[in-house]
Every structure is written in C-alpha cells, then in structure tokens.
mmCIF file of C-alpha atoms in Angstrom:
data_model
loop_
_atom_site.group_PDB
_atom_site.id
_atom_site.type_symbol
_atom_site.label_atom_id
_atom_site.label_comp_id
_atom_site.label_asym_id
_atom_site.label_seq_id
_atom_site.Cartn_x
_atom_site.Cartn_y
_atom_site.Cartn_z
ATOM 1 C CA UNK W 1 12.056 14.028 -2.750
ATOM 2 C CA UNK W 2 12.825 13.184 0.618
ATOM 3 C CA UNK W 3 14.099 9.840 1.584
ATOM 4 C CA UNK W 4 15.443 7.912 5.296
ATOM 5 C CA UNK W 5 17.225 4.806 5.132
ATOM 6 C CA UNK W 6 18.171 2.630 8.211
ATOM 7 C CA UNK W 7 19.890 -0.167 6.898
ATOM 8 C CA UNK W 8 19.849 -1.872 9.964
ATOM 9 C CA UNK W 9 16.779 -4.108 10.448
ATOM 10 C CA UNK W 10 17.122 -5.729 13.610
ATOM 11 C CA UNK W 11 20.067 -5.704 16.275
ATOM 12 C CA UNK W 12 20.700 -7.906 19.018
ATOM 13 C CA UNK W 13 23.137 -7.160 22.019
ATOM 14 C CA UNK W 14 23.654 -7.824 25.731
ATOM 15 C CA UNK W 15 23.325 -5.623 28.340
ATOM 16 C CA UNK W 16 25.924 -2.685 28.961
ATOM 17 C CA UNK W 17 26.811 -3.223 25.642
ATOM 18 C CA UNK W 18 27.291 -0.308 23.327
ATOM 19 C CA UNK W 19 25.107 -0.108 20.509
ATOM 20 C CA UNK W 20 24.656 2.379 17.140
ATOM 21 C CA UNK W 21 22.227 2.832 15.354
ATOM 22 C CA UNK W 22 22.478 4.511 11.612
ATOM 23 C CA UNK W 23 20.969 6.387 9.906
ATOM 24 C CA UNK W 24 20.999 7.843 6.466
ATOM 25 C CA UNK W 25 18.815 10.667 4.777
ATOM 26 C CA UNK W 26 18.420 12.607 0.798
ATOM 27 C CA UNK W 27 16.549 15.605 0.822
ATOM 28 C CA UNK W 28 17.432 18.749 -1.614
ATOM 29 C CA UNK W 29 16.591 20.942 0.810
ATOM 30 C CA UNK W 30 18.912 23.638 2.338
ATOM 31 C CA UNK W 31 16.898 23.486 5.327
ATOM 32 C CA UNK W 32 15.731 20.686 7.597
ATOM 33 C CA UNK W 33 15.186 19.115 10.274
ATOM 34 C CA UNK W 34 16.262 15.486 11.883
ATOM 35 C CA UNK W 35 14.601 13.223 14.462
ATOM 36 C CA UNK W 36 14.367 9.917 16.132
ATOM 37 C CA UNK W 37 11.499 8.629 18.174
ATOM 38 C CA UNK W 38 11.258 5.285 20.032
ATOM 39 C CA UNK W 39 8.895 2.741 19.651
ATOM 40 C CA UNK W 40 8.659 0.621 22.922
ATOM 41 C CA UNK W 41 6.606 -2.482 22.403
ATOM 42 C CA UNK W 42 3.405 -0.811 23.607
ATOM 43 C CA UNK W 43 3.550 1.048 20.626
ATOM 44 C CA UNK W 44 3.342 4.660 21.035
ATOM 45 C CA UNK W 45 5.864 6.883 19.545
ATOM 46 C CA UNK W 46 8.147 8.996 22.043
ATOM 47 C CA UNK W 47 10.121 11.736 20.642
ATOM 48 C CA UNK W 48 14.101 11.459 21.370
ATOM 49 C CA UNK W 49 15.775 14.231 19.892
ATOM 50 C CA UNK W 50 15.747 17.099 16.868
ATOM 51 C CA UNK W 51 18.557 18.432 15.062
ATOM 52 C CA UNK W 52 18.659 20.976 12.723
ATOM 53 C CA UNK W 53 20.530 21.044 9.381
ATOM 54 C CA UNK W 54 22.587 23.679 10.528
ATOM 55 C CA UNK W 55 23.692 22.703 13.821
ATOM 56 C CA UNK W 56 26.374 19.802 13.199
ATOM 57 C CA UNK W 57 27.396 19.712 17.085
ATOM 58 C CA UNK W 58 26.986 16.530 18.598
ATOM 59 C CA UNK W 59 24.729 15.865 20.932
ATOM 60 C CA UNK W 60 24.922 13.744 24.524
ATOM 61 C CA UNK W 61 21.643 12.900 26.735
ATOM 62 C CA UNK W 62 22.394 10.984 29.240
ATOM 63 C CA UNK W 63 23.069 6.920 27.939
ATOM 64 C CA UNK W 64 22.324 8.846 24.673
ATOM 65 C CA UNK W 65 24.379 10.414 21.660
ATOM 66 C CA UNK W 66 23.683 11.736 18.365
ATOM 67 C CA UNK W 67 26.255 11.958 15.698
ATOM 68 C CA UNK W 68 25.281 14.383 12.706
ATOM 69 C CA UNK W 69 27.267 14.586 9.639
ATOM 70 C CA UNK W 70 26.067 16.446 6.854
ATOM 71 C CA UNK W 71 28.793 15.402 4.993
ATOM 72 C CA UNK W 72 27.895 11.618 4.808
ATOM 73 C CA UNK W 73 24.050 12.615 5.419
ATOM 74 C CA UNK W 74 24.295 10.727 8.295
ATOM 75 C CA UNK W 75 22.696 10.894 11.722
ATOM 76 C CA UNK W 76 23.457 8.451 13.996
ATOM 77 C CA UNK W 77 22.380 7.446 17.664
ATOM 78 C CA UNK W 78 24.373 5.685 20.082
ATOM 79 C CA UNK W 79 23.131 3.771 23.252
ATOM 80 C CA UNK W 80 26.240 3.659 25.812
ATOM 81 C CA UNK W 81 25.999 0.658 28.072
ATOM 82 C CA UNK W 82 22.371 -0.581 26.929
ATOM 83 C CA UNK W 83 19.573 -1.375 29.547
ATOM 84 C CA UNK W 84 16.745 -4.347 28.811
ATOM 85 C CA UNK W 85 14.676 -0.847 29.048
ATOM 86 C CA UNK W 86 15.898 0.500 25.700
ATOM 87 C CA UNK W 87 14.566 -2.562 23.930
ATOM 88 C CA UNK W 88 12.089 -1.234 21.142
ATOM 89 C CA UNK W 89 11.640 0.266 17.445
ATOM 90 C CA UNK W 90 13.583 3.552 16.637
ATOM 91 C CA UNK W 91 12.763 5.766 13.987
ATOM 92 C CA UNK W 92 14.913 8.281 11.839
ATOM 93 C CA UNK W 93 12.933 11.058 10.474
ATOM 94 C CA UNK W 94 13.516 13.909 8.290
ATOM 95 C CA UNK W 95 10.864 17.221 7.839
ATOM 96 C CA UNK W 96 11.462 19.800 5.749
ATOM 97 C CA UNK W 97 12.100 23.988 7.335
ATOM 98 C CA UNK W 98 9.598 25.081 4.284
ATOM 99 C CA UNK W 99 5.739 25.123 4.123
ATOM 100 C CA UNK W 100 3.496 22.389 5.522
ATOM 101 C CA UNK W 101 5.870 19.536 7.365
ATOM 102 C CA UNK W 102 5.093 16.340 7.196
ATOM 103 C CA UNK W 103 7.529 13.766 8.817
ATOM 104 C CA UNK W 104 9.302 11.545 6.322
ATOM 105 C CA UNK W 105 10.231 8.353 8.383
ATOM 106 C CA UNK W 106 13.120 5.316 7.911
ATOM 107 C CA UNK W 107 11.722 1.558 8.508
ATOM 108 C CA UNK W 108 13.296 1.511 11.893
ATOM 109 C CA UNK W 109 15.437 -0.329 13.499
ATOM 110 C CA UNK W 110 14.436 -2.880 16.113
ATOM 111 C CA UNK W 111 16.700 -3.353 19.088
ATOM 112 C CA UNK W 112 16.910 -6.175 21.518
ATOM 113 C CA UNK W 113 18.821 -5.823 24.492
ATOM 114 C CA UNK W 114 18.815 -9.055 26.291
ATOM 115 C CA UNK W 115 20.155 -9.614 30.309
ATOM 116 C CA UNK X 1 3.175 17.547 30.583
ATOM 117 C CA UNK X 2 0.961 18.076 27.940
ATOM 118 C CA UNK X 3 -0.002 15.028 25.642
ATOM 119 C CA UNK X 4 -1.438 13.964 22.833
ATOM 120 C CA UNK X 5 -4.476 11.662 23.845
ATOM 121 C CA UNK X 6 -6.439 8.872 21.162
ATOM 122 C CA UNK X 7 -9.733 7.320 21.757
ATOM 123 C CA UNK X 8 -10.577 4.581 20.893
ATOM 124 C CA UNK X 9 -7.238 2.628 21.726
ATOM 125 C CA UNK X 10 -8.460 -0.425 19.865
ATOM 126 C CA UNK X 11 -11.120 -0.788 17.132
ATOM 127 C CA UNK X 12 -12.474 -4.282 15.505
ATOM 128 C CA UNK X 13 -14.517 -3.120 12.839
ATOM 129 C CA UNK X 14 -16.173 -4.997 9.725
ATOM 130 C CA UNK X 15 -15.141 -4.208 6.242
ATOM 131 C CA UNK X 16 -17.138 -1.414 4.844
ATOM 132 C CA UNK X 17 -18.644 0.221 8.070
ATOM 133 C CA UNK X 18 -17.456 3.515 9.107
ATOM 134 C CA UNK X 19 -14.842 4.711 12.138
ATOM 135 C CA UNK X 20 -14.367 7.564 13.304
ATOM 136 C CA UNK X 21 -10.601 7.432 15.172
ATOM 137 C CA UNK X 22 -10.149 10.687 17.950
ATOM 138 C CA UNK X 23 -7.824 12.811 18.682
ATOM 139 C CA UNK X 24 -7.023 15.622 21.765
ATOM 140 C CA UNK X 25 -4.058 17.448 20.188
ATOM 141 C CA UNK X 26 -1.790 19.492 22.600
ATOM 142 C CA UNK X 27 -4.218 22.374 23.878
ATOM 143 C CA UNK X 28 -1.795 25.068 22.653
ATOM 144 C CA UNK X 29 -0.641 23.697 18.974
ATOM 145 C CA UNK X 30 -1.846 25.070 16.358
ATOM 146 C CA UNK X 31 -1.227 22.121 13.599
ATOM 147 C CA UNK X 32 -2.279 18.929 13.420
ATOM 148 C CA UNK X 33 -1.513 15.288 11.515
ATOM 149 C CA UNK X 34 -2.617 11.798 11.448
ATOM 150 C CA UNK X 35 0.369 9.116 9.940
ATOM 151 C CA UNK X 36 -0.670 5.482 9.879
ATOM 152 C CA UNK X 37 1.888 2.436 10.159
ATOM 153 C CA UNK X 38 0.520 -1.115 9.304
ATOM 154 C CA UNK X 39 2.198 -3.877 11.630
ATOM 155 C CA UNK X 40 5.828 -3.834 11.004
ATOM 156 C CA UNK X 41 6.299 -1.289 8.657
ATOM 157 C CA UNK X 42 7.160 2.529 8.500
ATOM 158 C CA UNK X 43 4.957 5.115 10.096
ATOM 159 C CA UNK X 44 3.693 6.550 6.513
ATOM 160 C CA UNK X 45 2.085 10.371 6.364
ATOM 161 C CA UNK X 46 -1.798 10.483 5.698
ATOM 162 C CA UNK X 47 -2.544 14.262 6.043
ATOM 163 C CA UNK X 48 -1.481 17.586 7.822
ATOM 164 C CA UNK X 49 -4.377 20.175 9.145
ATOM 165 C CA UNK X 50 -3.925 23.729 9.798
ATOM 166 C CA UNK X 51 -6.662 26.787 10.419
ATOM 167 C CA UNK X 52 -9.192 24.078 9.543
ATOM 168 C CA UNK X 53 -8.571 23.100 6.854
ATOM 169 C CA UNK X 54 -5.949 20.511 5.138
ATOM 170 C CA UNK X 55 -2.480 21.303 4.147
ATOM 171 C CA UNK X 56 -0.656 18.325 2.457
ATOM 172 C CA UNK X 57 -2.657 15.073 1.806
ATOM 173 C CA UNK X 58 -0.530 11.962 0.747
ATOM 174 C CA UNK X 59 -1.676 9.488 -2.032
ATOM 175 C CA UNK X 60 -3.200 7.113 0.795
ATOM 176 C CA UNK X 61 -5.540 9.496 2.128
ATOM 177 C CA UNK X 62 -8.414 9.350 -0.779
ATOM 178 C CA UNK X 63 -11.761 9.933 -0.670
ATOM 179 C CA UNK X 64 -13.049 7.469 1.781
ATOM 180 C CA UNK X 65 -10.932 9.416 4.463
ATOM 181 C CA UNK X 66 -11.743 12.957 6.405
ATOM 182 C CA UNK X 67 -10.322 14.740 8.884
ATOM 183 C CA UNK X 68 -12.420 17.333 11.477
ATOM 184 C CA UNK X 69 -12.047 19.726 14.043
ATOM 185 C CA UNK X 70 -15.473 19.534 15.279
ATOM 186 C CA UNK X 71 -14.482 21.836 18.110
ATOM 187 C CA UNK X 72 -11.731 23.123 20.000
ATOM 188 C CA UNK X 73 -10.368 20.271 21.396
ATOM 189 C CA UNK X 74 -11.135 17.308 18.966
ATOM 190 C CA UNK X 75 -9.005 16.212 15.707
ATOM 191 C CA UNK X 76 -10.922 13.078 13.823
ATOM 192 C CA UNK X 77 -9.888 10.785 11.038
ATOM 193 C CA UNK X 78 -13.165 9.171 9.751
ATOM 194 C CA UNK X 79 -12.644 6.316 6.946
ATOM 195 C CA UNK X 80 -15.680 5.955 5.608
ATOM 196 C CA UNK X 81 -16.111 2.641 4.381
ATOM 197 C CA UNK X 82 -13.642 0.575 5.870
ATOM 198 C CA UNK X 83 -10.923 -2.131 4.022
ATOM 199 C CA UNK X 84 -8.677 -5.147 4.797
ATOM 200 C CA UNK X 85 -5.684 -2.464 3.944
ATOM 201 C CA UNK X 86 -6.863 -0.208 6.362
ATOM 202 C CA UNK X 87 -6.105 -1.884 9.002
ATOM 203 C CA UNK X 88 -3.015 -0.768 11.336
ATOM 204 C CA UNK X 89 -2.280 1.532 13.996
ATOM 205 C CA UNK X 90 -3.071 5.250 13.125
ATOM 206 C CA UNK X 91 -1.134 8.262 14.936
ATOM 207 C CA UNK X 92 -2.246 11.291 15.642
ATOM 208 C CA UNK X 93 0.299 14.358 16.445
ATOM 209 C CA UNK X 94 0.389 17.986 16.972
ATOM 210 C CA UNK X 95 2.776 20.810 16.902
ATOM 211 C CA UNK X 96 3.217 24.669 17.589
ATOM 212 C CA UNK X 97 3.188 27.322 15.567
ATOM 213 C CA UNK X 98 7.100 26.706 14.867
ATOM 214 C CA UNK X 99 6.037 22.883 13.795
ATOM 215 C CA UNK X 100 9.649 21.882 14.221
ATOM 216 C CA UNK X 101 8.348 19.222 16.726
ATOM 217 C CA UNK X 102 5.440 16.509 15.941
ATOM 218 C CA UNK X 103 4.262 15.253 19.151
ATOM 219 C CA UNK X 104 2.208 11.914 18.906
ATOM 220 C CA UNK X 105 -0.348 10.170 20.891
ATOM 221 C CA UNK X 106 -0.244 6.562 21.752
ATOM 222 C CA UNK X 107 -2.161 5.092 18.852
ATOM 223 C CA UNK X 108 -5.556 3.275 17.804
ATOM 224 C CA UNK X 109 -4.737 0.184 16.549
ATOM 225 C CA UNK X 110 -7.691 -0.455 13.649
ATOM 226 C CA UNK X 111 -8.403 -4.041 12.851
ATOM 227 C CA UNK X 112 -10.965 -4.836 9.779
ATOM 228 C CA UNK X 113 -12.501 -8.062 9.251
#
C-alpha cells in the first residue's frame, strides 16, 4: 500500500522568511512518481512539481526547491523568502509508474505567511 | 493553456435528489479521474476512466455513483441519491497518454441538506 505523511499541520511565518515543508512517503514500488500541488484559498488545486523515483537531483524553481531523498523517503519543498502570495494548502502526492494511477495524497500542510 | 473546466462551481442540493457534477477534461488526454476532499481533509481518490470505461474504483465510489463520457468533450460524476457525507468539493482531472501528470479543474463544491 501506498501511504503520504506530512506531519506538519499548520505553519505560521513572516514574510521573507524561509519556510520547509516535509514530506514523507511508503510505497513498495520500484517505480513512482512524486508531486505537490497548492491549494490557494479559492480552492482549486495547481500542480507544482513531479519527480520521479529515479531522478534524486534536486530541483530549484524560482522561490522554489525540492529536496528528494530516497533514502529517508523524503521529499521536501522549500519556500525561500516567503510572499503573503504563497499562503495556502500544499499537498504531497505519490502515484504509482504501473497500471491505472491514481494519486495517493498527504493531509497537507497549511501555510500562513503573514506581512 | 489548456485547462481542466467544472460546471457547476457550487451545488446546494437536498438529501436524496440526484447531481450530476461536469467535467471538460484537457481536449488531448486520454484518461480521466474524479477525487473528492470534504472541508479540511485530504483530497481522497473516487475513480479513474480510460477508453470508456472505469479503471480503478476506490471503496467510496459505490453504487449510488457513475461516471460518463456522454461525448467527446464531457466527463460526469452523477451521485444518485444524494447524502449528508457527500457533501465536499469534488475534483475532476485529466492526463495524457503517459498519465505521469493529473491536471485538475477548480472544483464543485457539493453541499447536501
């Protein structure tokens, strides 16, 4: 089975403050694939980044980094100096490389940046 | 850019009537989903749709739901007699023939009374 923890409920921080989010996945598959999508408060989900399991590199977007360890199942997302803007609900997900995909998704992690 | 479009983008129904929730999946995909995610919890998997027919169906998705491709362009999630449970906001996504990407819409939130 498939599983995504984010431990991390809610987090709070100020602007230009950098901020990480973690995340934590099981899966007994050789193959996979990694996401996160944001939540902004009017709900919709926007698709940040894939990874996939055999591509460890780390990734940089802009204010945006991705940190994937296969070692620690781990794939974690940094926010370098964080905007009011980034404020929402981000999801870790985890799909399987084999057969019909279905997203398996963490409980998210809320983030507040305040002015 | 293509996107994934919903109608209705809220609902109010009455417990036990039907909805019917729409869907324009990305005119190119080839596979198609609905996930649900009641207010403040984890988006959660309903069913996956490919070649018209479904795929993988998770334990919420029993008999009182359907999915359609009534033509080329539509995807549908009907629930066909609506309860309390039901309600939350219902996704639908697409992706391509590699389905390494879900793209999602923006939602119908689905409140039953």
């Amino acid at each position: 089975a498939q599983k995504v923890t984010q431990a991390q409920t809610e987090i709070s921080v100020v602007e230009k403050e950098d901020v990480t989010l973690d995340c934590v996945y099981e899966t007994r598959d050789t193959t996979y694939y990694l996401f996160w999508y944001k939540q902004p408060p009017s709900g919709e989900l926007v698709f940040l980044i894939r990874r996939n399991s055999f591509d460890e590199q780390n990734e940089i977007s802009g204010r945006y980094s991705w940190n994937f360890q296969k070692s620690t199942s781990s794939f974690n997302f940094t926010i370098t100096a964080s905007q009011v803007v980034d404020s929402a609900v981000y999801f870790c997900a985890l799909i399987r490389d084999t057969g019909f995909q279905k997203l398996v998704f963490g409980t998210g992690t809320r983030l507040l940046v305040s002015p | 850019e293509p996107e994934v479009t919903q109608t209705p983008s809220h609902q109010v129904t009455q417990m036990g009537q039907e909805v019917i929730l729409r869907c324009v999946p990305i005119s190119n995909h080839l596979y198609f989903y609905w996930y649900r995610q009641i207010l403040g919890q984890k988006v959660e998997f309903l069913v996956s749709f490919y070649n018209n027919e479904i795929s993988e169906k998770s334990e919420i998705f029993d008999d009182q739901f359907s999915v359609e491709r009534p033509d080329g362009s539509n995807f549908t999630l009907k629930i066909r007699s609506t309860k309390l449970e039901d309600s939350a906001m219902y996704f639908c996504a697409s992706s391509g023939a590699d389905q390494e990407t879900q793209y999602f819409g923006p939602g119908t939130r689905l409140l039953v009374l």
